mmCIF file of C-alpha atoms in Angstrom:
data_model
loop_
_atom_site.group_PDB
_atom_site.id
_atom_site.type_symbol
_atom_site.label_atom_id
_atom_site.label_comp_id
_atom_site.label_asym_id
_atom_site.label_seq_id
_atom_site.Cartn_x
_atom_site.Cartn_y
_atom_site.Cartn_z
ATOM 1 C CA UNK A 1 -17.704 9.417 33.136
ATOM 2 C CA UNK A 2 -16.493 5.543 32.459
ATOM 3 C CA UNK A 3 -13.790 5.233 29.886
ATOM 4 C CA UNK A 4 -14.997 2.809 27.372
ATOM 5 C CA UNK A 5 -11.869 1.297 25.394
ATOM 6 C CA UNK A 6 -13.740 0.731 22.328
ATOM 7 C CA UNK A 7 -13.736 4.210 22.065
ATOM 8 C CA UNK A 8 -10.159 4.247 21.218
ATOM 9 C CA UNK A 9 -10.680 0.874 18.684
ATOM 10 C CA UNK A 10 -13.147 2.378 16.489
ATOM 11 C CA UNK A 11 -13.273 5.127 13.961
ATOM 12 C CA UNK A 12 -13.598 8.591 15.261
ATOM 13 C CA UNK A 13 -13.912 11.614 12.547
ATOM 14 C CA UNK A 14 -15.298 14.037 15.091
ATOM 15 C CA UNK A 15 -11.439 13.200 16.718
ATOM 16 C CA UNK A 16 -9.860 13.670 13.280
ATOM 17 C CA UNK A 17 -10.975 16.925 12.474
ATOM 18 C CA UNK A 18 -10.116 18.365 15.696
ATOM 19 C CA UNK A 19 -6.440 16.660 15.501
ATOM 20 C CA UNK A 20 -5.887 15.568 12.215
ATOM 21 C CA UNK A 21 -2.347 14.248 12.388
ATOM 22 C CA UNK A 22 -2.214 13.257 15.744
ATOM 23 C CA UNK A 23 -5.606 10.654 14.541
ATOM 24 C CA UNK A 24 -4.181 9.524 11.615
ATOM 25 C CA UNK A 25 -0.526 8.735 13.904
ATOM 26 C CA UNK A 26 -2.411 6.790 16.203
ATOM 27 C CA UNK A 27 -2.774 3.539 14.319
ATOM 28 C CA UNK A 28 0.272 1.593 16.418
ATOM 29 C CA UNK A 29 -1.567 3.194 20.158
ATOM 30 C CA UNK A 30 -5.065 1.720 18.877
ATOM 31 C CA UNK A 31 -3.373 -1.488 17.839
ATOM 32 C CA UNK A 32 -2.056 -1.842 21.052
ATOM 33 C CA UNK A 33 -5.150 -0.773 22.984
ATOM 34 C CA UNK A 34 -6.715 -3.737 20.810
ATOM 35 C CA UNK A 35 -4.274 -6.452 21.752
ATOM 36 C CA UNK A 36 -4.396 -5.078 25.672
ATOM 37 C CA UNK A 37 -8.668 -5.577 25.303
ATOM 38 C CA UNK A 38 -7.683 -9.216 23.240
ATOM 39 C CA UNK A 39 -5.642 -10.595 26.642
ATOM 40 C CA UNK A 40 -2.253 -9.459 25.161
ATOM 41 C CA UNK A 41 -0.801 -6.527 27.347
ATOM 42 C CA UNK A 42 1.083 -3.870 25.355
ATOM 43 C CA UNK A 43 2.141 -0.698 26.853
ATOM 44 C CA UNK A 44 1.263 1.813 24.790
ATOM 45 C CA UNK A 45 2.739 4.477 26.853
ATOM 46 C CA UNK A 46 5.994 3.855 25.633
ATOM 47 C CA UNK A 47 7.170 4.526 22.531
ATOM 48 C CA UNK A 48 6.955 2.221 20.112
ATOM 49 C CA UNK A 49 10.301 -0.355 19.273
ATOM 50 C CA UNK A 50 11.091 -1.709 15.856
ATOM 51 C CA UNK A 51 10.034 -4.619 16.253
ATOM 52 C CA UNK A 52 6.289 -3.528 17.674
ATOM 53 C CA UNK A 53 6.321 -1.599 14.025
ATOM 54 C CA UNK A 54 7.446 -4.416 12.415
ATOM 55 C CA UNK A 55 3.401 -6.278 13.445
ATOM 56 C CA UNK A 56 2.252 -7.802 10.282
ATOM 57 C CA UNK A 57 -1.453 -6.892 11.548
ATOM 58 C CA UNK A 58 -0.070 -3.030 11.356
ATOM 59 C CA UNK A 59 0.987 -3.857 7.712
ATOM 60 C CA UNK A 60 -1.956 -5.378 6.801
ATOM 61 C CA UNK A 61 -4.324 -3.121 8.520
ATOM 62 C CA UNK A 62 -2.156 -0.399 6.624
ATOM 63 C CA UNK A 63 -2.254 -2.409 2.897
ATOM 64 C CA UNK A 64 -6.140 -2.289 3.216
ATOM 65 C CA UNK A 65 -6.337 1.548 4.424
ATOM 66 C CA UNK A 66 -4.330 2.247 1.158
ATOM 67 C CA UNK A 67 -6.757 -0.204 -0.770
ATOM 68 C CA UNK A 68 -10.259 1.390 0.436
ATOM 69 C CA UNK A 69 -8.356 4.920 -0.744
ATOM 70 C CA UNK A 70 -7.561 3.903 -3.656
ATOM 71 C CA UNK A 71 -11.117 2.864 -4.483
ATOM 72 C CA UNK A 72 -12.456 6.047 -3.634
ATOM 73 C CA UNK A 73 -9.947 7.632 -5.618
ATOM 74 C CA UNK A 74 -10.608 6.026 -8.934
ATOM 75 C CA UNK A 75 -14.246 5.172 -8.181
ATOM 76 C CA UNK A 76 -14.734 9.319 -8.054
ATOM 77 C CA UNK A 77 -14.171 11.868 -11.155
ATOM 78 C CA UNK A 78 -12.232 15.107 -9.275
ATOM 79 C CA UNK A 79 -13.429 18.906 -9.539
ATOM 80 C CA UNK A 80 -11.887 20.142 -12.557
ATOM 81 C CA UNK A 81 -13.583 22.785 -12.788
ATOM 82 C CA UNK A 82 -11.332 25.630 -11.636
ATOM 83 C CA UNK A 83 -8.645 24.052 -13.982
ATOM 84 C CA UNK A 84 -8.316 25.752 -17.431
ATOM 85 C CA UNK A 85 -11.013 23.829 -19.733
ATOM 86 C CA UNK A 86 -7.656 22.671 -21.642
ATOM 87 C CA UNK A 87 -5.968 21.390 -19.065
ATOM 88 C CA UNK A 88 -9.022 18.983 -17.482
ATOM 89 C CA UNK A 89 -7.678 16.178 -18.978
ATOM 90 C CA UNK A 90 -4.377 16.155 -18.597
ATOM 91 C CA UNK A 91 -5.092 16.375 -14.575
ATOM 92 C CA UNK A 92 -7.663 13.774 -14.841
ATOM 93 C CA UNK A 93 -5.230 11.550 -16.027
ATOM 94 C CA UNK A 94 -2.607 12.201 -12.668
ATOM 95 C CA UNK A 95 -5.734 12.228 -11.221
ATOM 96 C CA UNK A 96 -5.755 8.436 -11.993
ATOM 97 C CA UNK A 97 -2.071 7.938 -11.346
ATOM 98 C CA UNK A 98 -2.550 8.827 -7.914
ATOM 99 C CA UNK A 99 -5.186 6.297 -7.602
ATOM 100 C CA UNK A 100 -2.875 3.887 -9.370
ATOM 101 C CA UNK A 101 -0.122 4.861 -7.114
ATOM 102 C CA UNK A 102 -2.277 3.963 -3.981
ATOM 103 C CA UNK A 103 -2.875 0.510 -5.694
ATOM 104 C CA UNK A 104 0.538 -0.183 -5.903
ATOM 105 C CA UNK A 105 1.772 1.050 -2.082
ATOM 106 C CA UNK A 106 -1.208 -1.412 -1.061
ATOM 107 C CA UNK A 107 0.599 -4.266 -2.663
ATOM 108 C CA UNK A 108 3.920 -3.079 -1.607
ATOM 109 C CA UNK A 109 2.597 -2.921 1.946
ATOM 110 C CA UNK A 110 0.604 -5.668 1.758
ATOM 111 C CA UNK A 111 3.688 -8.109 -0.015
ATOM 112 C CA UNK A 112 6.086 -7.145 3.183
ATOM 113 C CA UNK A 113 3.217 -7.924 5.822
ATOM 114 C CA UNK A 114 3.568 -11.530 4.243
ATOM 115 C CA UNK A 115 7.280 -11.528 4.301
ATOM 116 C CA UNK A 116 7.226 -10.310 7.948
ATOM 117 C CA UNK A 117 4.592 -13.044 8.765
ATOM 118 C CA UNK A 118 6.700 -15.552 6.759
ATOM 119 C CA UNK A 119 10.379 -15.360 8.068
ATOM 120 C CA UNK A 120 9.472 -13.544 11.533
ATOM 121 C CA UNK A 121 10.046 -10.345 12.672
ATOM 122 C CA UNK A 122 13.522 -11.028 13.818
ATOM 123 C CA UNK A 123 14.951 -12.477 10.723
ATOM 124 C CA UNK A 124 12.902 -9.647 8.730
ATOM 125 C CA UNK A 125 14.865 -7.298 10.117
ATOM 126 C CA UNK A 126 18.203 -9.256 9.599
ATOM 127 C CA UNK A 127 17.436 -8.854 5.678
ATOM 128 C CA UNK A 128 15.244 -5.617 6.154
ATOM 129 C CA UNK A 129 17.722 -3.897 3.750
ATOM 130 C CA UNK A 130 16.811 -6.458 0.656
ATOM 131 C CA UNK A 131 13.151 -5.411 1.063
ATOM 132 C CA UNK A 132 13.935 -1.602 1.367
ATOM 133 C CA UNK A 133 12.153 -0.710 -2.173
ATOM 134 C CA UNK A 134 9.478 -0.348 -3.771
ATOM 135 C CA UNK A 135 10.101 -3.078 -6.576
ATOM 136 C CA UNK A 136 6.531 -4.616 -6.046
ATOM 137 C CA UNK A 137 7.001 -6.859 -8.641
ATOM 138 C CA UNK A 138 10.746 -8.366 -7.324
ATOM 139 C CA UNK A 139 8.741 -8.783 -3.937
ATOM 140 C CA UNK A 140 6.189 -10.500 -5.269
ATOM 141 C CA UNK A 141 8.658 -13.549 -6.267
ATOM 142 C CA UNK A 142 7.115 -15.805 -3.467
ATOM 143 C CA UNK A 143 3.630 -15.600 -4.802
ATOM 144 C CA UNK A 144 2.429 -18.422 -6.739
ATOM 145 C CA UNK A 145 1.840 -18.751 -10.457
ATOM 146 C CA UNK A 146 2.501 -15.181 -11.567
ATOM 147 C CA UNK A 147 1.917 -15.102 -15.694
ATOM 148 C CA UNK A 148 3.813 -12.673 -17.613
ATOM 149 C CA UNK A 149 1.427 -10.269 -18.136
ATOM 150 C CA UNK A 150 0.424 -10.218 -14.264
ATOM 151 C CA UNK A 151 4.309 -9.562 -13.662
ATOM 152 C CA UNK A 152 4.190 -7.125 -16.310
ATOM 153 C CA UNK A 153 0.996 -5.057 -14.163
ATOM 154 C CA UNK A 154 3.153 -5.226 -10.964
ATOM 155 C CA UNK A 155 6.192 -3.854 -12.565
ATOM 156 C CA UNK A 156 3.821 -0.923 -14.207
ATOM 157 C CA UNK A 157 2.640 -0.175 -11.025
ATOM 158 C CA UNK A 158 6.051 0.313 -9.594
ATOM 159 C CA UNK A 159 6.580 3.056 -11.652
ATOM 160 C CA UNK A 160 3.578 4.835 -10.793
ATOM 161 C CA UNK A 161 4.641 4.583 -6.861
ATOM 162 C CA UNK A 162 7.747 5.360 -7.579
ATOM 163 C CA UNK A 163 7.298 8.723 -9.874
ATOM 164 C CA UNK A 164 4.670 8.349 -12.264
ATOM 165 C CA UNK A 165 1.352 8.465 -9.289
ATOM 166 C CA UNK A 166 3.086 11.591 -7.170
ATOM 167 C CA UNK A 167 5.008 13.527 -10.450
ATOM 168 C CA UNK A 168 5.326 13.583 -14.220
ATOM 169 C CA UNK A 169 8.727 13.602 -14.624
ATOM 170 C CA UNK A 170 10.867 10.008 -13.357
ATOM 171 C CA UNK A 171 14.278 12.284 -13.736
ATOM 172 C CA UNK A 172 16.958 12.242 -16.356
ATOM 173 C CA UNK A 173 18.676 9.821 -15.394
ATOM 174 C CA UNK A 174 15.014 7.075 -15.837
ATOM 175 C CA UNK A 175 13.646 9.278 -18.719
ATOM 176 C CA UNK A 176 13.107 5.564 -20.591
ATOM 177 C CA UNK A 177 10.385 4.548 -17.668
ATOM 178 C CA UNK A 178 8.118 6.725 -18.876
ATOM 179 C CA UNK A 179 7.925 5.090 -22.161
ATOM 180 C CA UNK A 180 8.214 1.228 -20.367
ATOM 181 C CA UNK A 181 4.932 2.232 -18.763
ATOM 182 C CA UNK A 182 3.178 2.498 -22.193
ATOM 183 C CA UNK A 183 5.012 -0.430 -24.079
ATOM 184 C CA UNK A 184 3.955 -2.743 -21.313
ATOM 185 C CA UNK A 185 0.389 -1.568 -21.548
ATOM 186 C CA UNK A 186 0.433 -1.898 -24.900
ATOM 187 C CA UNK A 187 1.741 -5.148 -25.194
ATOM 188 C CA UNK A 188 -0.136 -6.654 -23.105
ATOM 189 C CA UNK A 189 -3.536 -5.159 -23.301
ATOM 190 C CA UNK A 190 -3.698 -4.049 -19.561
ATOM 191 C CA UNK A 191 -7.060 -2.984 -18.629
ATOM 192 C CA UNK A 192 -8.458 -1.836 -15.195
ATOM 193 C CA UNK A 193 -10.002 -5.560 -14.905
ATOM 194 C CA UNK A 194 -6.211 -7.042 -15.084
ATOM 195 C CA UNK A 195 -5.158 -4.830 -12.812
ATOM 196 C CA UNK A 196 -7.818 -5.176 -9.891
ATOM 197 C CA UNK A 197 -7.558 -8.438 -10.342
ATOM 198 C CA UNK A 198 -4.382 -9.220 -9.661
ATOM 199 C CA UNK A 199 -4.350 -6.926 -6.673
ATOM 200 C CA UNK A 200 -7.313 -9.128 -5.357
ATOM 201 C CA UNK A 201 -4.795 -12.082 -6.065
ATOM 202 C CA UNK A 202 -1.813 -10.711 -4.540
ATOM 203 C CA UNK A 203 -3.769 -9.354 -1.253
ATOM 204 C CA UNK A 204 -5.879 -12.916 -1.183
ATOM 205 C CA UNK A 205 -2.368 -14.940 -0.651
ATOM 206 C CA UNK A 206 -1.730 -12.850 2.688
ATOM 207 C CA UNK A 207 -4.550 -15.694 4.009
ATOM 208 C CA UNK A 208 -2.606 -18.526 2.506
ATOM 209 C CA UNK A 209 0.881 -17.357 4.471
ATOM 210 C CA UNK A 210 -1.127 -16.524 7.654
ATOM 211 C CA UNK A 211 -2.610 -20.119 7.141
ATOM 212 C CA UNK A 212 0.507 -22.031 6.821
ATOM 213 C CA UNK A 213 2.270 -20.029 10.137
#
C-alpha cells in the first residue's frame, strides 16, 4: 500500500478513538510532517526541542483549536438531566464558565503566538519567565487601542482560566475575585457581544504582527 502523507496532515477521528491521547499529542509530529511536505525538512523522529515548541504556527494552530471548542461549548445547552431538577442551573452556569474559560486560554495562547512571532523565538525564551501566566489582560499591553471596558473583559476572563471556568472556589487567600468578576460585569454592562468581540479583535491582530515580520 503507498503511504500518502496527507494522511498524517488531516483530521482522523477513526485514529482518535482507537488512540485517543496519543491523536490528540500528535499536533507538533503533524506540524512537522507539514513543513517536511512544504520543502522545510523537520525530523520528526526526534523528540521535539524547546525551541521547535516554541513555533508560533503551533500556538496559533493551538489558540484556534481552543476557539472552535469553545464555540461548541457555549453554542450547545449540556444534559442536565441526571442532575437533581434543583441543581440544573447552578451547573448550567459552570457549564458556561468552562466555555468562558476556553475563550480566555484561546487569547492567552493566541497573545504569546504574537509575542513569539514578535521578538523571536530566541529572545522569547530569554524573557519566557515574564510571560509565564495567565494574566491575559497584562499580555495584551501590545495590542492597539484597548478601551477600558475591553481591558475590563480580558481581566474577567482571567479569572475564569484561572479558577472560576475549572472550580468554584479561587481559594482563601483570592476570596475577593469572585466578587471582581461581578463588579466588572456590572459596571460595565458586559454582554456575550463584548466579549466575542473583542476576542475577534485580539485574535485578528495576530495578522497585523505576522504582517509586519
Amino acid at each position: 500500500m503507498m503511504f500518502h502523507p496527507k494522511g498524517i496532515t488531516e483530521p482522523d477521528r477513526s485514529g482518535f478513538s482507537q488512540d485517543l491521547f496519543g491523536y490528540s499529542a500528535l499536533a507538533r509530529h503533524k506540524w512537522g510532517m507539514a513543513c517536511t511536505m512544504a520543502g522545510f525538512d523537520v525530523d520528526i523522529s526526534k523528540s521535539a526541542s524547546v525551541e521547535d515548541l516554541k513555533n508560533p504556527v503551533l500556538w496559533l494552530t493551538q489558540a484556534h483549536a481552543l476557539s472552535e471548542a469553545a464555540l461548541v461549548v457555549l453554542r450547545n445547552e449540556p444534559n442536565l438531566r441526571v442532575m437533581p431538577v434543583l441543581m440544573r442551573g447552578a451547573c448550567d452556569s459552570q457549564y458556561c464558565a468552562v466555555g468562558l474559560m476556553l475563550v480566555g486560554y484561546s487569547l492567552e495562547v493566541c497573545l504569546k503566538a504574537m509575542i513569539i512571532m514578535r521578538d523571536g523565538v530566541e529572545e522569547y525564551l530569554k524573557n519566557e519567565k515574564d510571560h509565564f501566566h495567565h494574566k491575559i489582560h497584562e499580555l495584551a499591553g501590545f495590542v492597539p487601542n484597548l478601551s477600558k471596558k475591553e481591558k475590563a473583559i480580558l481581566m474577567v476572563l482571567h479569572h475564569f482560566v484561572t479558577w472560576a471556568g475549572r472550580c468554584p472556589d479561587p481559594g482563601s487567600k483570592r476570596i475577593n475575585h469572585a466578587e471582581e468578576i461581578f463588579s466588572l460585569s456590572e459596571k460595565y454592562k458586559i454582554s456575550a457581544k463584548d466579549v466575542f468581540e473583542i476576542a475577534s479583535k485580539v485574535m485578528g491582530h495576530a495578522k497585523h504582527v505576522a504582517d509586519h515580520l
